[in-house]
Coordinates of C-alpha atoms in Angstrom, one line a residue:
M16 CA 0.0 0.0 0.0
P17 CA 1.7 3.2 -1.1
Q18 CA 2.6 5.8 1.5
L19 CA 2.3 9.3 0.0
S20 CA 3.3 12.8 1.1
P21 CA 1.1 14.6 3.7
L22 CA -2.2 16.0 2.5
T23 CA -2.5 19.7 3.3
L24 CA -5.0 22.5 2.6
D25 CA -2.7 23.9 -0.1
A26 CA -1.8 20.6 -1.7
P27 CA -4.6 18.6 -3.2
V28 CA -3.6 15.3 -4.7
T29 CA -4.5 13.2 -7.7
G30 CA -3.5 9.5 -7.6
H31 CA -4.0 6.1 -9.0
V32 CA -4.9 2.9 -7.2
A33 CA -3.9 -0.3 -8.8
A34 CA -6.5 -2.9 -9.3
P35 CA -6.8 -5.4 -6.5
Q36 CA -5.0 -8.7 -6.9
G37 CA -7.6 -11.0 -5.2
A38 CA -11.3 -11.4 -5.1
G39 CA -13.0 -9.2 -2.5
E40 CA -10.0 -6.9 -2.1
R41 CA -9.7 -3.2 -2.9
G42 CA -7.0 -1.0 -4.2
R43 CA -5.7 1.3 -1.5
A44 CA -3.8 4.5 -1.0
V45 CA -2.8 6.3 2.3
H46 CA -2.4 10.0 2.6
P47 CA -0.8 11.2 5.9
L48 CA -2.4 14.2 7.6
A49 CA -0.6 17.0 9.5
L50 CA -3.4 18.0 11.9
E51 CA -3.7 19.2 15.5
D52 CA -6.1 17.7 18.0
G53 CA -9.4 19.5 17.6
D54 CA -8.9 20.8 14.1
Y55 CA -12.1 21.0 12.0
V56 CA -11.6 19.6 8.5
E57 CA -13.7 19.6 5.3
G58 CA -12.6 17.9 2.1
T59 CA -13.7 16.3 -1.2
L60 CA -13.0 12.9 -2.9
E61 CA -13.4 12.5 -6.6
S62 CA -13.6 8.9 -7.9
G63 CA -15.3 9.1 -11.2
S64 CA -17.5 6.1 -11.8
E65 CA -15.6 3.9 -9.4
A66 CA -17.2 3.2 -6.0
A67 CA -14.9 4.7 -3.3
E68 CA -14.5 4.3 0.4
L69 CA -12.7 6.8 2.6
R70 CA -11.6 6.2 6.2
L71 CA -9.8 8.2 8.8
I72 CA -7.1 5.9 10.3
D73 CA -4.5 6.0 13.2
R74 CA -0.8 5.5 13.0
Q75 CA -1.2 1.7 13.1
G76 CA -3.6 1.8 10.2
R77 CA -6.7 1.1 12.3
S78 CA -9.9 2.7 11.2
L79 CA -11.1 5.5 13.4
R80 CA -14.1 6.6 11.3
L81 CA -15.8 5.7 8.0
L82 CA -16.1 9.0 6.2
L83 CA -17.5 7.9 2.8
D84 CA -18.9 4.6 1.9
G85 CA -19.4 3.4 -1.7
T86 CA -19.7 6.9 -3.2
T87 CA -19.0 7.8 -6.9
G88 CA -18.2 11.1 -8.5
R89 CA -17.5 14.0 -6.2
A90 CA -18.3 13.6 -2.5
T91 CA -17.8 15.8 0.5
F92 CA -16.5 14.7 3.9
R93 CA -15.9 16.4 7.2
F94 CA -14.5 15.5 10.6
V95 CA -12.9 16.8 13.8
A96 CA -9.3 15.6 14.2
G97 CA -8.4 13.7 17.4
P98 CA -5.0 13.0 18.9
D99 CA -4.8 9.7 16.9
S100 CA -5.9 11.0 13.5
A101 CA -3.0 10.2 11.3
A102 CA -4.1 9.6 7.7
L103 CA -6.9 9.2 5.2
L104 CA -7.2 5.8 3.6
V105 CA -8.7 5.8 0.0
M106 CA -10.0 2.5 -1.3
L107 CA -11.4 1.9 -4.8
R108 CA -13.3 -1.3 -5.5
S109 CA -11.8 -1.9 -9.0
G110 CA -8.8 0.5 -8.8
G111 CA -8.4 3.6 -10.9
N112 CA -7.8 7.3 -10.6
Y113 CA -9.0 9.6 -7.8
G114 CA -8.6 13.2 -6.5
L115 CA -8.4 14.1 -2.8
A116 CA -8.4 17.6 -1.4
L117 CA -8.8 19.4 1.9
T118 CA -11.0 22.4 1.3
R119 CA -11.1 23.8 4.9
R120 CA -9.2 23.5 8.1
V121 CA -10.1 25.5 11.2
A122 CA -7.8 25.2 14.2
S123 CA -9.2 24.6 17.6
A124 CA -8.0 28.0 18.7
D125 CA -9.9 29.7 15.9
Q126 CA -13.3 28.0 16.5
A127 CA -14.7 30.6 18.9
A128 CA -18.0 32.0 17.6
A129 CA -17.8 35.3 15.9
P130 CA -19.3 38.3 17.8
R131 CA -23.1 38.5 17.1
D132 CA -24.5 41.3 15.1
H133 CA -27.1 42.3 17.6
L134 CA -30.2 44.1 16.3
S135 CA -30.1 46.4 19.3
P136 CA -27.2 48.9 19.3
T137 CA -27.5 49.1 23.1
I138 CA -27.1 45.4 23.5
A139 CA -24.2 45.4 21.0
A140 CA -22.5 48.1 23.1
L141 CA -23.1 46.2 26.3
T142 CA -21.7 43.0 24.7
E143 CA -18.4 44.9 24.0
R144 CA -18.3 46.4 27.5
L145 CA -18.7 42.9 29.0
A146 CA -16.0 41.5 26.8
R147 CA -13.6 44.2 28.1
G148 CA -14.4 43.2 31.7
G149 CA -17.1 45.8 32.4
G150 CA -20.3 45.4 34.3
T151 CA -24.0 45.9 33.8
D152 CA -24.8 48.6 36.5
E153 CA -24.7 51.5 34.1
F154 CA -26.9 49.6 31.7
W155 CA -29.6 48.9 34.3
R156 CA -29.5 52.6 35.4
M157 CA -30.3 53.6 31.8
V158 CA -33.1 51.0 31.7
A159 CA -34.6 52.4 34.9
E160 CA -34.7 55.8 33.4
R161 CA -36.0 54.8 30.0
G162 CA -38.2 51.8 30.9
S163 CA -38.5 48.5 29.0
P164 CA -38.7 47.4 26.3
L165 CA -36.0 49.4 24.6
V166 CA -37.1 51.1 21.4
E167 CA -34.3 52.0 18.9
P168 CA -34.1 53.0 15.3
L169 CA -33.6 50.3 12.8
G170 CA -30.5 50.4 10.6
T171 CA -31.1 49.9 6.9
D172 CA -29.1 46.7 6.9
K173 CA -31.3 44.9 9.4
P174 CA -33.8 42.2 8.3
M175 CA -37.6 42.7 8.4
I176 CA -40.1 40.6 10.4
S177 CA -42.2 39.6 7.4
R178 CA -42.9 41.9 4.4
P179 CA -41.5 45.2 3.3
M180 CA -42.8 48.1 5.5
T181 CA -41.6 51.5 6.2
G182 CA -41.2 53.0 9.7
R183 CA -39.6 50.2 11.7
S184 CA -37.8 50.0 15.0
V185 CA -35.9 47.5 17.1
L186 CA -37.9 46.4 20.1
T187 CA -35.8 44.7 22.8
F188 CA -37.5 43.0 25.8
L189 CA -35.4 42.7 29.0
A190 CA -35.3 40.8 32.2
R191 CA -32.8 41.0 35.1
G192 CA -31.3 38.3 37.2
A193 CA -33.2 35.2 36.2
R194 CA -31.4 31.9 37.2
R195 CA -32.5 29.5 34.5
N196 CA -34.7 31.0 31.7
V197 CA -37.1 33.8 30.8
R198 CA -40.1 33.4 28.5
L199 CA -42.1 36.2 26.8
L200 CA -45.8 35.9 26.0
G201 CA -47.5 38.5 23.9
G202 CA -44.4 39.8 22.1
P203 CA -44.2 40.4 18.4
S204 CA -44.7 36.7 17.4
S205 CA -47.1 33.9 17.9
S206 CA -44.7 31.9 20.0
H207 CA -43.7 31.6 23.7
E208 CA -40.4 33.3 23.0
Q209 CA -37.3 32.6 25.0
L210 CA -35.1 35.4 26.1
E211 CA -31.3 34.9 25.7
R212 CA -28.8 35.5 28.5
L213 CA -26.1 37.9 27.5
A214 CA -22.8 36.1 28.2
N215 CA -22.8 35.3 31.9
S216 CA -24.3 38.5 33.0
D217 CA -27.6 39.3 34.7
V218 CA -29.1 40.6 31.4
W219 CA -31.7 38.5 29.5
F220 CA -33.0 39.9 26.2
K221 CA -34.9 39.3 23.0
S222 CA -35.0 41.8 20.1
F223 CA -37.5 42.1 17.3
V224 CA -37.9 44.3 14.2
V225 CA -41.4 45.8 14.3
P226 CA -43.4 48.5 12.6
N227 CA -43.6 51.9 14.4
S228 CA -47.4 51.3 14.4
T229 CA -47.0 48.4 17.0
R230 CA -49.4 48.2 19.9
L231 CA -49.3 45.2 22.2
S232 CA -49.6 44.0 25.8
Y233 CA -47.3 41.3 27.1
Q234 CA -46.0 39.4 30.2
I235 CA -42.8 37.7 31.1
A236 CA -42.1 34.5 32.9
P237 CA -38.8 34.2 34.7
D238 CA -37.4 30.8 35.8
V239 CA -40.2 28.6 34.3
P240 CA -40.2 25.1 35.9
D241 CA -38.6 22.6 33.6
F242 CA -39.8 19.0 34.2
P243 CA -40.6 15.9 32.2
G244 CA -44.1 16.1 30.7
T245 CA -46.1 16.6 27.5
C246 CA -45.6 19.7 25.4
R247 CA -48.9 21.0 26.6
E248 CA -47.9 20.5 30.3
C249 CA -44.6 22.4 29.7
R250 CA -46.4 25.3 28.0
E251 CA -48.9 25.4 30.9
A252 CA -46.1 25.7 33.4
I253 CA -45.3 29.1 31.8
L254 CA -48.6 30.3 33.1
A255 CA -47.5 29.7 36.7
Q256 CA -44.8 32.5 36.3
L257 CA -46.4 34.9 33.9
Q258 CA -46.4 38.5 35.3
A259 CA -46.1 42.1 34.3
D260 CA -42.6 43.3 33.4
P261 CA -41.2 45.1 36.4
L262 CA -39.1 47.3 34.1
N263 CA -42.0 48.5 32.1
R264 CA -43.6 51.8 33.0
R265 CA -47.1 51.1 31.8
P266 CA -48.7 48.3 33.9
W267 CA -52.2 47.4 32.7
P268 CA -54.5 47.6 34.5
A269 CA -52.7 49.9 37.0
D270 CA -54.8 48.8 40.0
A271 CA -54.4 45.0 39.4
P272 CA -54.2 43.0 42.7
D273 CA -50.7 41.8 41.9
P274 CA -48.2 41.6 39.0
Y275 CA -49.5 38.1 38.0
N276 CA -52.9 39.6 37.1
Q277 CA -51.3 42.5 35.2
L278 CA -49.9 43.0 31.8
S279 CA -47.4 45.6 30.4
L280 CA -48.1 47.8 27.4
V281 CA -46.2 48.9 24.4
E282 CA -47.4 51.7 22.0
L283 CA -45.0 53.0 19.4
P284 CA -45.3 56.5 17.9
D285 CA -47.3 55.5 14.9
A286 CA -49.8 53.2 16.6
P287 CA -53.2 54.0 15.1
T288 CA -55.9 55.9 17.0
Q289 CA -58.3 53.7 18.7
P290 CA -61.7 55.3 18.0
G291 CA -63.7 56.3 21.0
I292 CA -61.2 54.9 23.6
D293 CA -60.8 57.0 26.7
E294 CA -59.1 55.3 29.6
T295 CA -60.7 57.6 32.1
A296 CA -64.3 57.7 30.8
V297 CA -67.1 56.2 32.8
P298 CA -70.2 54.8 30.9
A299 CA -73.0 57.3 31.0
G300 CA -75.7 55.0 29.7
R301 CA -77.7 52.1 31.2
L302 CA -76.3 48.6 31.9
I303 CA -79.0 46.0 32.3
A304 CA -77.8 42.6 33.6
D305 CA -80.0 39.5 33.1
R306 CA -79.8 35.7 32.8
F307 CA -80.7 34.0 29.6
V308 CA -81.9 30.4 29.4
S309 CA -81.4 28.4 26.2
R310 CA -83.5 25.3 25.5
I311 CA -81.5 24.6 22.3
L312 CA -78.2 24.5 24.1
G313 CA -79.5 23.3 27.5
N314 CA -77.8 26.0 29.6
V315 CA -77.9 29.4 31.2
R316 CA -75.7 32.4 30.7
D317 CA -75.2 36.0 31.8
V318 CA -76.3 38.6 29.3
T319 CA -75.7 42.3 29.8
I320 CA -77.5 45.0 27.7
Y321 CA -76.0 48.4 27.3
L322 CA -77.8 51.5 26.0
P323 CA -75.8 54.7 25.5
P324 CA -77.4 58.0 26.5
K325 CA -80.4 58.9 24.4
V326 CA -80.5 55.5 22.7
D327 CA -84.0 54.0 22.7
P328 CA -84.2 50.3 21.6
R329 CA -87.7 50.9 20.3
D330 CA -86.6 53.5 17.7
A331 CA -86.6 52.1 14.2
G332 CA -83.0 53.4 13.6
T333 CA -81.5 51.6 16.6
H334 CA -78.8 49.1 15.6
L335 CA -78.0 45.9 17.5
L336 CA -74.6 44.6 18.4
L337 CA -74.3 41.1 19.8
L338 CA -70.8 40.7 21.3
F339 CA -69.4 37.3 22.3
D340 CA -67.1 36.8 25.4
G341 CA -69.1 39.7 26.8
P342 CA -67.6 40.2 30.2
D343 CA -64.1 40.7 28.7
Y344 CA -65.5 43.7 26.8
L345 CA -67.2 45.3 29.8
G346 CA -64.1 45.6 32.0
R347 CA -60.9 47.6 32.1
R348 CA -59.2 45.7 29.2
A349 CA -61.8 46.8 26.7
P350 CA -64.1 49.6 27.9
V351 CA -66.7 49.2 25.1
P352 CA -69.6 51.0 26.8
A353 CA -67.7 54.2 27.2
M354 CA -66.4 53.8 23.6
L355 CA -69.9 53.5 22.3
D356 CA -71.0 56.6 24.3
R357 CA -68.4 58.7 22.6
L358 CA -68.9 57.4 19.0
T359 CA -72.7 57.6 19.2
G360 CA -72.5 60.9 21.0
D361 CA -70.2 62.3 18.3
G362 CA -72.5 61.1 15.6
R363 CA -69.9 58.7 14.1
L364 CA -72.1 55.7 14.8
P365 CA -75.9 55.4 14.7
P366 CA -77.7 54.5 17.9
I367 CA -76.5 51.0 19.0
M368 CA -77.9 48.7 21.6
T369 CA -75.1 46.2 22.6
V370 CA -75.7 42.8 24.1
F371 CA -72.6 41.4 25.9
I372 CA -73.0 37.6 25.8
A373 CA -71.1 35.5 28.4
N374 CA -70.1 31.9 28.1
P375 CA -71.6 29.4 30.6
S376 CA -68.1 27.9 31.1
A377 CA -64.8 27.6 29.3
E378 CA -65.8 24.1 28.1
A379 CA -69.0 25.5 26.7
R380 CA -67.1 28.2 24.9
A381 CA -64.9 25.7 23.2
R382 CA -67.9 23.7 22.1
E383 CA -70.3 26.4 21.1
L384 CA -68.3 29.1 19.3
P385 CA -66.5 27.2 16.6
A386 CA -69.0 27.0 13.8
N387 CA -71.7 25.4 15.8
P388 CA -75.1 25.3 14.1
A389 CA -76.9 24.9 17.4
F390 CA -75.3 28.1 18.7
A391 CA -76.4 30.0 15.6
A392 CA -79.9 28.6 16.1
M393 CA -79.9 29.8 19.7
L394 CA -79.0 33.3 18.6
A395 CA -81.6 33.5 15.8
E396 CA -84.5 31.6 17.4
E397 CA -84.1 32.2 21.1
L398 CA -82.0 35.2 21.9
L399 CA -83.4 37.6 19.3
P400 CA -87.0 37.0 20.4
W401 CA -86.0 37.3 24.0
L402 CA -84.4 40.7 23.3
V403 CA -87.5 41.8 21.4
A404 CA -89.7 40.8 24.3
N405 CA -87.5 42.4 27.0
T406 CA -86.4 45.6 25.3
G407 CA -88.8 46.4 22.5
I408 CA -86.0 46.5 19.9
R409 CA -87.1 45.8 16.3
P410 CA -84.0 44.2 14.8
Q411 CA -83.4 44.2 11.1
P412 CA -80.6 42.1 9.5
D413 CA -78.9 45.1 7.9
R414 CA -78.8 46.8 11.3
T415 CA -77.7 43.7 13.3
V416 CA -74.0 42.6 13.7
L417 CA -72.4 39.6 15.4
A418 CA -69.0 40.4 16.8
G419 CA -66.2 38.6 18.6
S420 CA -62.5 37.8 18.9
S421 CA -60.6 34.6 18.4
Y422 CA -63.3 31.8 18.6
G423 CA -65.8 34.6 18.9
G424 CA -64.7 36.0 15.6
L425 CA -65.1 32.6 14.0
A426 CA -68.6 32.3 15.6
A427 CA -69.6 35.8 14.3
V428 CA -68.9 34.9 10.7
T429 CA -70.2 31.3 10.7
A430 CA -73.4 32.2 12.5
A431 CA -74.1 35.1 10.2
L432 CA -73.5 32.9 7.2
A433 CA -75.8 30.3 8.7
R434 CA -78.6 32.7 9.5
P435 CA -78.3 35.7 7.2
E436 CA -82.1 36.4 7.5
R437 CA -81.3 37.5 11.1
F438 CA -77.7 38.7 11.0
G439 CA -76.6 40.8 8.0
N440 CA -73.2 41.8 9.4
A441 CA -70.3 40.0 11.0
L442 CA -67.3 41.6 12.8
S443 CA -64.3 39.3 13.4
L444 CA -61.2 40.3 15.5
S445 CA -58.4 37.8 15.1
G446 CA -60.9 35.1 14.2
S447 CA -59.7 31.5 14.5
F448 CA -60.1 30.7 10.8
W449 CA -57.4 28.1 11.1
W450 CA -60.1 25.9 12.8
H451 CA -61.3 22.8 11.1
L452 CA -63.4 19.7 11.9
D453 CA -61.5 16.7 13.3
D454 CA -62.1 14.7 10.1
A455 CA -61.1 17.5 7.7
P456 CA -58.8 16.4 4.9
P457 CA -55.2 17.5 5.4
D458 CA -55.2 19.6 2.2
R459 CA -58.3 21.6 3.4
P460 CA -57.7 22.6 6.9
E461 CA -59.6 25.9 6.9
Y462 CA -63.3 25.2 7.4
V463 CA -64.7 28.7 6.9
A464 CA -62.9 29.4 3.6
G465 CA -64.1 26.0 2.3
L466 CA -67.7 26.8 3.5
V467 CA -67.7 30.2 1.8
G468 CA -66.4 28.6 -1.4
S469 CA -69.1 25.9 -1.4
I470 CA -72.3 27.9 -0.8
A471 CA -74.1 30.6 -2.6
R472 CA -73.2 34.2 -1.6
Q473 CA -75.2 35.3 1.4
P474 CA -76.5 38.9 2.1
V475 CA -73.8 39.5 4.8
R476 CA -71.2 42.3 5.1
I477 CA -68.1 41.3 6.9
F478 CA -65.2 43.1 8.7
L479 CA -62.0 41.0 9.3
G480 CA -59.2 42.2 11.6
A481 CA -56.0 40.4 12.3
G482 CA -52.6 41.0 13.8
L483 CA -49.3 41.0 11.9
F484 CA -47.9 39.0 14.9
E485 CA -50.4 36.2 14.5
G486 CA -48.6 34.3 11.8
T487 CA -47.8 30.7 11.1
V488 CA -46.1 28.8 13.9
D489 CA -44.4 25.4 13.6
G490 CA -45.8 24.9 10.1
E491 CA -49.4 25.4 11.3
I492 CA -51.3 28.1 9.5
G493 CA -51.9 31.1 11.7
I494 CA -54.7 33.6 12.1
L495 CA -53.0 36.2 9.9
E496 CA -52.7 33.9 6.9
S497 CA -56.1 32.2 7.3
T498 CA -57.8 35.6 7.6
R499 CA -56.1 36.8 4.4
H500 CA -57.2 33.6 2.7
L501 CA -60.8 34.0 3.9
R502 CA -60.8 37.6 2.7
D503 CA -59.7 36.5 -0.8
V504 CA -62.4 33.8 -0.9
L505 CA -65.1 36.2 0.3
E506 CA -64.1 38.8 -2.3
A507 CA -64.1 36.2 -5.1
K508 CA -67.6 35.2 -4.1
G509 CA -68.8 38.9 -4.3
Y510 CA -69.1 39.7 -0.6
T511 CA -68.6 43.2 0.8
V512 CA -65.5 42.8 3.0
S513 CA -63.5 45.3 5.0
H514 CA -60.1 44.0 6.0
R515 CA -57.6 45.5 8.4
E516 CA -54.2 44.3 9.7
Y517 CA -52.7 45.7 12.9
A518 CA -49.1 45.6 14.2
A519 CA -50.4 43.6 17.1
G520 CA -51.0 40.1 18.4
H521 CA -53.8 38.1 20.0
D522 CA -54.6 40.9 22.3
Y523 CA -57.5 42.8 23.9
F524 CA -55.3 45.9 23.9
A525 CA -55.5 45.9 20.1
W526 CA -59.0 44.4 19.8
R527 CA -60.7 47.2 21.7
G528 CA -59.6 49.7 19.0
A529 CA -60.3 47.2 16.2
L530 CA -63.8 46.8 17.4
G531 CA -64.4 50.5 16.9
D532 CA -62.8 50.4 13.5
G533 CA -65.1 47.5 12.5
L534 CA -68.3 49.2 13.7
L535 CA -67.3 52.4 11.8
A536 CA -66.6 50.3 8.7
L537 CA -70.0 48.6 8.8
F538 CA -72.2 51.4 10.2
G539 CA -70.2 54.6 10.2
T540 CA -72.1 57.8 9.4
A541 CA -70.9 60.9 7.5
R542 CA -71.1 63.1 10.6
A543 CA -67.6 62.1 11.7
S544 CA -66.2 64.2 14.6
P545 CA -62.5 65.2 14.5
R546 CA -62.0 63.6 17.9
S547 CA -60.6 60.1 18.2

């Protein structure tokens, strides 16, 4: 077996292996290596049409590693050299010519990761300071003055989060002093994001490129328990630690009983006006609480009716809004009654009677809201007659709107399509249009888009709102994409559709404004006030 000169990065070789003498043998050639322990090596072997085998061997000719096995033509190999890595053994089944080259060698001392190109200039500067032996005290003093998250201009060479958009910033979420991990819920993505620890410091961070129109609420979870369990169980463990960001200056609501029941707010300079929203306003109209019994669904739920000042349900021009997940739109997260006071008082909306519809339970919500014909029948055949009897309202389909968020948005559209003779308008906020029946074919996972495509156009006008941060996760279609698809299908069928996208996530902080946008798109009058 020929012994050849050492193979180096600058000296590729071509050689010839004689045909083997006996049956089952292979022609062989050995190329010594001049490597150090820990060197990373890449190379190529060219053997034409001959099947080749390449092994890394030690000084005694013993095989350390099979690198290529029966390859023909040009093949690539790579390995990390150990203390016994002495040579490469080339074997050709029938003998013949070959070419062998080392294309890359990285010494162990040169294998340290290159410095990261941080999106945040502040984090980049802190990285350099830590590398010089500095500390983080000055950084945390700056954060205490400015608050979290950090908002910094975006350099022109930075990547975008999704599609081209002007007016973008770097948004960096921070946490201090966690021991094991930090998770972020409600940030500019659909995932439970993990913050990264900066070197061995007390700084945890995660940066995003976002539009300057971003509006969101979020929580952080430091030191989430990590234990054996299902994916769902591990995700649920995050809930045990979710809390407001102590570095953020806008806790929401401010009077929450503790940080675990509180969120933190972000509103960038170009966040759109939320029509009618006034944090300090108190509803001036009448709230009427009642209980509603459904024979169709076999349950009882809370129903609250709101009448803004001077709105009489018996007037022919009074419109009707049925809003799902009602209690969530009555509280501090989404002060809808005060918003309606302002928009109807300004003349931007016609008189509207709103019915806030609660769920009997979380289990009932998951069963009733996703495209349930029985739920649509309850609304049309039981709730509407009950409202007529109790308030005197005379609902007309063109003046009646079903509205909701998430599953509620899905319910609004599907119930209106099922009973258009009662509900002529649907308003969806981040509707769960990814939803499908359990037996849906894999190539048709979006139930509502398929439904719209398969039935005749119904006399229903539709408003669709979705967040730019509600996109696809782990290959599963998200709310953003499924809403866009539904919009396209509706428009192709001739429906009147209004569609808005917000730099936001799955978030009441965004939905409260989007609800006003949707009502104005469906029912807005020409007497618009210059006020928000």
